Amino acid sequence: MTNESASSGALLEMSDVRKSFGHVDVIRGVSLTVKKGEHVVIFGPSGGGKSTLLRMMNLLEVPDSGMISFESRRYFPHGGNLLDKASRLQQLRSQIGMVFQRFNLYPHLTALQNVSLALTDVKKLGRKAAREKAEARLAEVGLQDRMEHYPAQLSGGQQQRVAIARALAMDPKLMLFDEPTSALDPELIGEVLGVMEKLAVAGMTMVVVTHEMGFARRVGDRLVFISGGVIAETGGREVLTEPQQERTKAFLDAVL
C-alpha cells in the first residue's frame, strides 16, 4: 500500500470508514483518496454525514472501523501505547489545517495574537519569528490593517479570515474547510470564498464541505455528493451539470 500510495500522489486515504452515534449509522463504508494539490468539494443534504467524514480526516472524530492514512503512513487503526498514539495524533494534526463553521477565536486576544499563539505554543517559535509569520499570514488574507483588532471589532467574514490565517500559519499540507461560510451574512460570504479560491490557485490541497455550488463549480477538481452516509456520486464538475444519480439531481434541483 505504501509504495502504491506514494507513486499515485495520494496525500490522504480513507478506506471503508464507518461511524455511528448510538444506533444511527452516520458514515457507512466510505472510501476516499485526496491527491496532492487536489481540490475536493463535498456536498449533500444536511445530516448526510459530510462534516463527520471531514472531521475523521484528522481524527477529530474517530472511526468505528476502516483505515485512514496520510502520506502513506497509517494513523487509524493504530496499536501501540497511549503515548505513541498521542504523538502520532499530534503529528497528523500538525500537518492538517482546519477551518470550522464557527470561528473559534479567543475573544481576549487580537487577530495577531490569535494567529501567533499556536506558533509559539505548538511550533515553539520565538515571539519575534511568530509575530512576523502571523503578520504575513494575516496580510495574505487581506487583514494587514486589522491585526490589532479583537474579534468583537471584526465582521464575521474578517473573523473567519483570521481563522484561515491561523490554520495557514502552521504550514499545513492539507486544509479542511467545514462549511466555512454557513455562519456568515450573505454579503460577507464572498470575501471568505475569495481567500479560499486564492489558496486553491496557489496549489493548496483542500477538502471543502460547502453548500456554495458556485464555489464548487469554480474550484472543485473533484466533487463528492454524500447522502445517507455514503458517497452517492463523485466526479468532475460534470456532476453539477449532468448528475447520474436521482439523489444528486434532486438535491441540485433544490439548491441551484
Short mmCIF file of N, CA and C in Angstrom, two decimals, residues 66-196:
data_model
loop_
_atom_site.label_atom_id
_atom_site.label_comp_id
_atom_site.label_asym_id
_atom_site.label_seq_id
_atom_site.Cartn_x
_atom_site.Cartn_y
_atom_site.Cartn_z
N GLY A 66 -12.41 0.78 9.70
CA GLY A 66 -11.85 1.28 8.46
C GLY A 66 -10.38 1.63 8.62
N MET A 67 -9.85 2.38 7.66
CA MET A 67 -8.43 2.74 7.67
C MET A 67 -8.26 4.18 7.19
N ILE A 68 -7.36 4.92 7.84
CA ILE A 68 -7.02 6.27 7.43
C ILE A 68 -5.49 6.38 7.41
N SER A 69 -4.95 6.85 6.28
CA SER A 69 -3.51 7.08 6.19
C SER A 69 -3.25 8.46 5.62
N PHE A 70 -2.11 9.02 5.98
CA PHE A 70 -1.70 10.34 5.50
C PHE A 70 -0.25 10.23 5.08
N GLU A 71 0.04 10.62 3.84
CA GLU A 71 1.37 10.46 3.27
C GLU A 71 1.88 9.03 3.45
N SER A 72 0.99 8.09 3.18
CA SER A 72 1.28 6.66 3.21
C SER A 72 1.56 6.10 4.60
N ARG A 73 1.36 6.90 5.63
CA ARG A 73 1.53 6.41 6.99
C ARG A 73 0.16 6.21 7.62
N ARG A 74 -0.08 5.04 8.12
CA ARG A 74 -1.39 4.73 8.69
C ARG A 74 -1.53 5.35 10.08
N TYR A 75 -2.63 6.08 10.26
CA TYR A 75 -2.92 6.70 11.55
C TYR A 75 -4.11 6.05 12.25
N PHE A 76 -4.94 5.35 11.49
CA PHE A 76 -6.04 4.60 12.07
C PHE A 76 -6.29 3.37 11.22
N PRO A 77 -6.45 2.18 11.84
CA PRO A 77 -6.27 1.93 13.28
C PRO A 77 -4.79 1.95 13.64
N HIS A 78 -4.53 2.21 14.90
CA HIS A 78 -3.16 2.27 15.36
C HIS A 78 -3.04 1.59 16.71
N GLY A 79 -2.11 0.66 16.77
CA GLY A 79 -1.84 -0.01 18.04
C GLY A 79 -0.88 0.83 18.86
N GLY A 80 0.00 0.20 19.58
CA GLY A 80 0.99 0.93 20.36
C GLY A 80 0.41 1.46 21.66
N ASN A 81 1.27 2.05 22.45
CA ASN A 81 0.84 2.56 23.75
C ASN A 81 0.20 3.94 23.59
N LEU A 82 -0.36 4.45 24.66
CA LEU A 82 -1.09 5.71 24.62
C LEU A 82 -0.18 6.88 24.26
N LEU A 83 1.06 6.86 24.74
CA LEU A 83 1.99 7.94 24.47
C LEU A 83 2.31 8.00 22.98
N ASP A 84 2.57 6.84 22.38
CA ASP A 84 2.87 6.77 20.95
C ASP A 84 1.66 7.21 20.14
N LYS A 85 0.50 6.78 20.58
CA LYS A 85 -0.74 7.14 19.89
C LYS A 85 -0.97 8.65 19.92
N ALA A 86 -0.73 9.26 21.07
CA ALA A 86 -0.90 10.71 21.20
C ALA A 86 0.10 11.45 20.34
N SER A 87 1.33 10.94 20.26
CA SER A 87 2.36 11.57 19.45
C SER A 87 2.00 11.54 17.97
N ARG A 88 1.51 10.40 17.51
CA ARG A 88 1.13 10.27 16.11
C ARG A 88 -0.07 11.16 15.79
N LEU A 89 -0.99 11.26 16.73
CA LEU A 89 -2.16 12.10 16.52
C LEU A 89 -1.74 13.56 16.39
N GLN A 90 -0.83 13.99 17.25
CA GLN A 90 -0.33 15.37 17.18
C GLN A 90 0.39 15.60 15.86
N GLN A 91 1.14 14.60 15.41
CA GLN A 91 1.85 14.73 14.14
C GLN A 91 0.87 14.89 12.98
N LEU A 92 -0.20 14.10 12.99
CA LEU A 92 -1.20 14.18 11.93
C LEU A 92 -1.84 15.57 11.90
N ARG A 93 -2.28 16.04 13.04
CA ARG A 93 -2.99 17.32 13.10
C ARG A 93 -2.07 18.51 12.82
N SER A 94 -0.77 18.34 13.05
CA SER A 94 0.16 19.44 12.73
C SER A 94 0.31 19.63 11.24
N GLN A 95 -0.10 18.63 10.47
CA GLN A 95 0.04 18.69 9.01
C GLN A 95 -1.28 19.02 8.31
N ILE A 96 -2.36 19.08 9.08
CA ILE A 96 -3.68 19.32 8.50
C ILE A 96 -4.31 20.52 9.19
N GLY A 97 -4.52 21.59 8.43
CA GLY A 97 -5.22 22.75 8.97
C GLY A 97 -6.71 22.58 8.84
N MET A 98 -7.47 23.17 9.77
CA MET A 98 -8.92 23.04 9.71
C MET A 98 -9.60 24.35 10.07
N VAL A 99 -10.60 24.68 9.27
CA VAL A 99 -11.40 25.88 9.49
C VAL A 99 -12.84 25.44 9.69
N PHE A 100 -13.44 25.88 10.80
CA PHE A 100 -14.76 25.40 11.20
C PHE A 100 -15.86 26.38 10.78
N GLN A 101 -17.10 25.96 11.00
CA GLN A 101 -18.24 26.84 10.75
C GLN A 101 -18.15 28.09 11.62
N ARG A 102 -17.90 27.87 12.90
CA ARG A 102 -17.70 28.97 13.84
C ARG A 102 -16.21 29.27 13.91
N PHE A 103 -15.87 30.49 14.22
CA PHE A 103 -14.51 30.95 14.03
C PHE A 103 -13.55 30.47 15.12
N ASN A 104 -14.09 30.20 16.33
CA ASN A 104 -13.28 29.66 17.42
C ASN A 104 -12.06 30.52 17.74
N LEU A 105 -12.23 31.83 17.70
CA LEU A 105 -11.14 32.74 18.07
C LEU A 105 -11.21 33.04 19.56
N TYR A 106 -10.06 33.33 20.16
CA TYR A 106 -10.03 33.76 21.55
C TYR A 106 -10.47 35.21 21.62
N PRO A 107 -11.56 35.52 22.31
CA PRO A 107 -12.09 36.89 22.30
C PRO A 107 -11.19 37.91 22.97
N HIS A 108 -10.33 37.46 23.89
CA HIS A 108 -9.46 38.38 24.63
C HIS A 108 -8.13 38.62 23.93
N LEU A 109 -7.93 38.01 22.76
CA LEU A 109 -6.69 38.18 22.00
C LEU A 109 -6.98 38.91 20.70
N THR A 110 -6.01 39.72 20.25
CA THR A 110 -6.15 40.38 18.96
C THR A 110 -6.02 39.36 17.83
N ALA A 111 -6.32 39.81 16.61
CA ALA A 111 -6.15 38.92 15.45
C ALA A 111 -4.72 38.41 15.39
N LEU A 112 -3.77 39.31 15.59
CA LEU A 112 -2.36 38.92 15.53
C LEU A 112 -2.02 37.90 16.62
N GLN A 113 -2.52 38.11 17.81
CA GLN A 113 -2.25 37.18 18.91
C GLN A 113 -2.92 35.83 18.68
N ASN A 114 -4.13 35.84 18.10
CA ASN A 114 -4.81 34.58 17.80
C ASN A 114 -4.00 33.73 16.84
N VAL A 115 -3.39 34.37 15.86
CA VAL A 115 -2.59 33.63 14.87
C VAL A 115 -1.23 33.24 15.44
N SER A 116 -0.67 34.09 16.27
CA SER A 116 0.68 33.83 16.82
C SER A 116 0.70 32.72 17.85
N LEU A 117 -0.42 32.54 18.55
CA LEU A 117 -0.42 31.66 19.73
C LEU A 117 0.04 30.24 19.42
N ALA A 118 -0.51 29.64 18.37
CA ALA A 118 -0.12 28.27 18.05
C ALA A 118 1.34 28.19 17.60
N LEU A 119 1.83 29.25 17.01
CA LEU A 119 3.22 29.26 16.55
C LEU A 119 4.19 29.22 17.71
N THR A 120 3.84 29.91 18.81
CA THR A 120 4.71 29.88 19.98
C THR A 120 4.48 28.63 20.83
N ASP A 121 3.20 28.21 20.95
CA ASP A 121 2.88 27.09 21.83
C ASP A 121 3.14 25.73 21.18
N VAL A 122 2.84 25.60 19.90
CA VAL A 122 2.97 24.30 19.22
C VAL A 122 4.26 24.21 18.41
N LYS A 123 4.50 25.22 17.59
CA LYS A 123 5.71 25.22 16.75
C LYS A 123 6.95 25.64 17.51
N LYS A 124 6.74 26.23 18.71
CA LYS A 124 7.84 26.66 19.58
C LYS A 124 8.71 27.74 18.92
N LEU A 125 8.09 28.58 18.11
CA LEU A 125 8.82 29.71 17.55
C LEU A 125 9.02 30.79 18.61
N GLY A 126 10.09 31.57 18.46
CA GLY A 126 10.27 32.72 19.32
C GLY A 126 9.21 33.76 19.01
N ARG A 127 9.00 34.69 19.93
CA ARG A 127 7.91 35.66 19.78
C ARG A 127 8.09 36.53 18.54
N LYS A 128 9.31 36.93 18.25
CA LYS A 128 9.56 37.78 17.09
C LYS A 128 9.25 37.02 15.79
N ALA A 129 9.75 35.79 15.70
CA ALA A 129 9.52 34.99 14.49
C ALA A 129 8.04 34.67 14.33
N ALA A 130 7.36 34.38 15.45
CA ALA A 130 5.94 34.08 15.40
C ALA A 130 5.14 35.30 14.94
N ARG A 131 5.51 36.47 15.45
CA ARG A 131 4.81 37.69 15.05
C ARG A 131 4.99 37.96 13.56
N GLU A 132 6.21 37.80 13.06
CA GLU A 132 6.47 38.06 11.64
C GLU A 132 5.67 37.10 10.76
N LYS A 133 5.61 35.86 11.17
CA LYS A 133 4.88 34.87 10.36
C LYS A 133 3.38 35.14 10.43
N ALA A 134 2.88 35.48 11.62
CA ALA A 134 1.46 35.78 11.78
C ALA A 134 1.08 37.01 10.95
N GLU A 135 1.93 38.02 10.96
CA GLU A 135 1.67 39.22 10.16
C GLU A 135 1.58 38.87 8.68
N ALA A 136 2.48 38.00 8.22
CA ALA A 136 2.49 37.62 6.81
C ALA A 136 1.22 36.87 6.43
N ARG A 137 0.77 35.99 7.31
CA ARG A 137 -0.44 35.20 7.01
C ARG A 137 -1.69 36.09 7.04
N LEU A 138 -1.74 37.03 7.97
CA LEU A 138 -2.88 37.94 8.02
C LEU A 138 -2.91 38.84 6.79
N ALA A 139 -1.74 39.26 6.34
CA ALA A 139 -1.67 40.06 5.11
C ALA A 139 -2.13 39.23 3.92
N GLU A 140 -1.80 37.96 3.95
CA GLU A 140 -2.17 37.06 2.85
C GLU A 140 -3.69 36.96 2.69
N VAL A 141 -4.42 37.08 3.80
CA VAL A 141 -5.89 37.00 3.73
C VAL A 141 -6.52 38.40 3.76
N GLY A 142 -5.69 39.43 3.53
CA GLY A 142 -6.21 40.78 3.39
C GLY A 142 -6.55 41.50 4.67
N LEU A 143 -5.88 41.14 5.76
CA LEU A 143 -6.20 41.77 7.05
C LEU A 143 -5.01 42.51 7.65
N GLN A 144 -4.15 43.03 6.79
CA GLN A 144 -2.97 43.74 7.30
C GLN A 144 -3.33 44.97 8.11
N ASP A 145 -4.54 45.51 7.88
CA ASP A 145 -4.96 46.70 8.64
C ASP A 145 -5.87 46.36 9.82
N ARG A 146 -5.99 45.07 10.14
CA ARG A 146 -6.87 44.66 11.24
C ARG A 146 -6.14 43.80 12.28
N MET A 147 -4.83 43.79 12.24
CA MET A 147 -4.06 42.88 13.07
C MET A 147 -4.23 43.12 14.56
N GLU A 148 -4.41 44.37 14.94
CA GLU A 148 -4.52 44.70 16.37
C GLU A 148 -5.97 44.78 16.84
N HIS A 149 -6.89 44.37 16.00
CA HIS A 149 -8.30 44.37 16.37
C HIS A 149 -8.67 43.07 17.10
N TYR A 150 -9.59 43.18 18.04
CA TYR A 150 -10.12 42.00 18.74
C TYR A 150 -11.29 41.43 17.93
N PRO A 151 -11.61 40.14 18.13
CA PRO A 151 -12.69 39.54 17.36
C PRO A 151 -13.99 40.34 17.37
N ALA A 152 -14.34 40.92 18.52
CA ALA A 152 -15.59 41.68 18.61
C ALA A 152 -15.57 42.93 17.73
N GLN A 153 -14.39 43.35 17.33
CA GLN A 153 -14.25 44.52 16.47
C GLN A 153 -14.20 44.16 14.99
N LEU A 154 -14.32 42.88 14.69
CA LEU A 154 -14.23 42.38 13.32
C LEU A 154 -15.57 41.85 12.85
N SER A 155 -15.83 41.95 11.56
CA SER A 155 -17.03 41.32 11.00
C SER A 155 -16.86 39.81 10.99
N GLY A 156 -17.96 39.10 10.75
CA GLY A 156 -17.87 37.64 10.68
C GLY A 156 -16.92 37.17 9.61
N GLY A 157 -16.95 37.83 8.45
CA GLY A 157 -16.04 37.45 7.38
C GLY A 157 -14.59 37.68 7.75
N GLN A 158 -14.32 38.78 8.45
CA GLN A 158 -12.96 39.05 8.90
C GLN A 158 -12.51 38.04 9.94
N GLN A 159 -13.41 37.67 10.84
CA GLN A 159 -13.06 36.66 11.85
C GLN A 159 -12.73 35.32 11.19
N GLN A 160 -13.50 34.97 10.17
CA GLN A 160 -13.23 33.70 9.50
C GLN A 160 -11.90 33.75 8.76
N ARG A 161 -11.56 34.93 8.23
CA ARG A 161 -10.27 35.06 7.57
C ARG A 161 -9.12 34.98 8.57
N VAL A 162 -9.33 35.47 9.80
CA VAL A 162 -8.32 35.27 10.86
C VAL A 162 -8.15 33.78 11.13
N ALA A 163 -9.27 33.06 11.18
CA ALA A 163 -9.20 31.61 11.41
C ALA A 163 -8.44 30.91 10.30
N ILE A 164 -8.63 31.35 9.06
CA ILE A 164 -7.89 30.77 7.94
C ILE A 164 -6.40 31.08 8.07
N ALA A 165 -6.09 32.33 8.42
CA ALA A 165 -4.69 32.71 8.61
C ALA A 165 -4.04 31.88 9.70
N ARG A 166 -4.78 31.64 10.77
CA ARG A 166 -4.26 30.84 11.88
C ARG A 166 -3.91 29.43 11.42
N ALA A 167 -4.79 28.83 10.61
CA ALA A 167 -4.52 27.49 10.09
C ALA A 167 -3.34 27.50 9.13
N LEU A 168 -3.26 28.52 8.27
CA LEU A 168 -2.17 28.60 7.30
C LEU A 168 -0.81 28.81 7.97
N ALA A 169 -0.81 29.47 9.11
CA ALA A 169 0.45 29.76 9.80
C ALA A 169 1.18 28.49 10.22
N MET A 170 0.46 27.39 10.31
CA MET A 170 1.08 26.13 10.71
C MET A 170 1.71 25.38 9.53
N ASP A 171 1.65 26.00 8.34
CA ASP A 171 2.20 25.40 7.12
C ASP A 171 1.63 24.00 6.86
N PRO A 172 0.30 23.88 6.81
CA PRO A 172 -0.30 22.56 6.60
C PRO A 172 -0.09 22.05 5.18
N LYS A 173 -0.12 20.74 5.06
CA LYS A 173 -0.06 20.11 3.73
C LYS A 173 -1.46 19.90 3.16
N LEU A 174 -2.45 19.98 4.04
CA LEU A 174 -3.85 19.81 3.64
C LEU A 174 -4.70 20.77 4.47
N MET A 175 -5.66 21.42 3.81
CA MET A 175 -6.59 22.30 4.51
C MET A 175 -8.00 21.72 4.41
N LEU A 176 -8.66 21.63 5.57
CA LEU A 176 -10.04 21.17 5.63
C LEU A 176 -10.93 22.36 5.98
N PHE A 177 -12.02 22.51 5.25
CA PHE A 177 -12.98 23.59 5.50
C PHE A 177 -14.36 22.98 5.74
N ASP A 178 -14.90 23.18 6.92
CA ASP A 178 -16.21 22.61 7.27
C ASP A 178 -17.27 23.71 7.19
N GLU A 179 -17.90 23.83 6.04
CA GLU A 179 -18.94 24.84 5.80
C GLU A 179 -18.49 26.20 6.34
N PRO A 180 -17.38 26.73 5.84
CA PRO A 180 -16.78 27.93 6.44
C PRO A 180 -17.60 29.20 6.27
N THR A 181 -18.61 29.19 5.41
CA THR A 181 -19.41 30.41 5.21
C THR A 181 -20.82 30.28 5.77
N SER A 182 -21.15 29.16 6.40
CA SER A 182 -22.54 28.93 6.82
C SER A 182 -22.98 29.87 7.94
N ALA A 183 -22.02 30.40 8.72
CA ALA A 183 -22.39 31.29 9.83
C ALA A 183 -22.32 32.77 9.44
N LEU A 184 -22.06 33.04 8.16
CA LEU A 184 -21.86 34.42 7.71
C LEU A 184 -23.11 35.01 7.08
N ASP A 185 -23.25 36.32 7.22
CA ASP A 185 -24.28 37.02 6.48
C ASP A 185 -23.96 36.95 4.99
N PRO A 186 -24.98 36.94 4.14
CA PRO A 186 -24.76 36.76 2.69
C PRO A 186 -23.72 37.71 2.09
N GLU A 187 -23.70 38.96 2.55
CA GLU A 187 -22.79 39.92 1.93
C GLU A 187 -21.33 39.68 2.32
N LEU A 188 -21.08 38.80 3.30
CA LEU A 188 -19.72 38.54 3.75
C LEU A 188 -19.15 37.24 3.20
N ILE A 189 -20.00 36.45 2.56
CA ILE A 189 -19.57 35.13 2.08
C ILE A 189 -18.48 35.26 1.03
N GLY A 190 -18.64 36.21 0.13
CA GLY A 190 -17.71 36.35 -0.99
C GLY A 190 -16.28 36.59 -0.57
N GLU A 191 -16.07 37.36 0.50
CA GLU A 191 -14.70 37.67 0.90
C GLU A 191 -13.97 36.43 1.40
N VAL A 192 -14.70 35.52 2.05
CA VAL A 192 -14.07 34.28 2.53
C VAL A 192 -13.82 33.33 1.37
N LEU A 193 -14.81 33.19 0.49
CA LEU A 193 -14.63 32.32 -0.67
C LEU A 193 -13.49 32.83 -1.55
N GLY A 194 -13.34 34.16 -1.63
CA GLY A 194 -12.25 34.73 -2.43
C GLY A 194 -10.89 34.31 -1.91
N VAL A 195 -10.73 34.31 -0.58
CA VAL A 195 -9.47 33.87 0.02
C VAL A 195 -9.23 32.39 -0.28
N MET A 196 -10.28 31.59 -0.17
CA MET A 196 -10.15 30.15 -0.43
C MET A 196 -9.79 29.88 -1.89
#
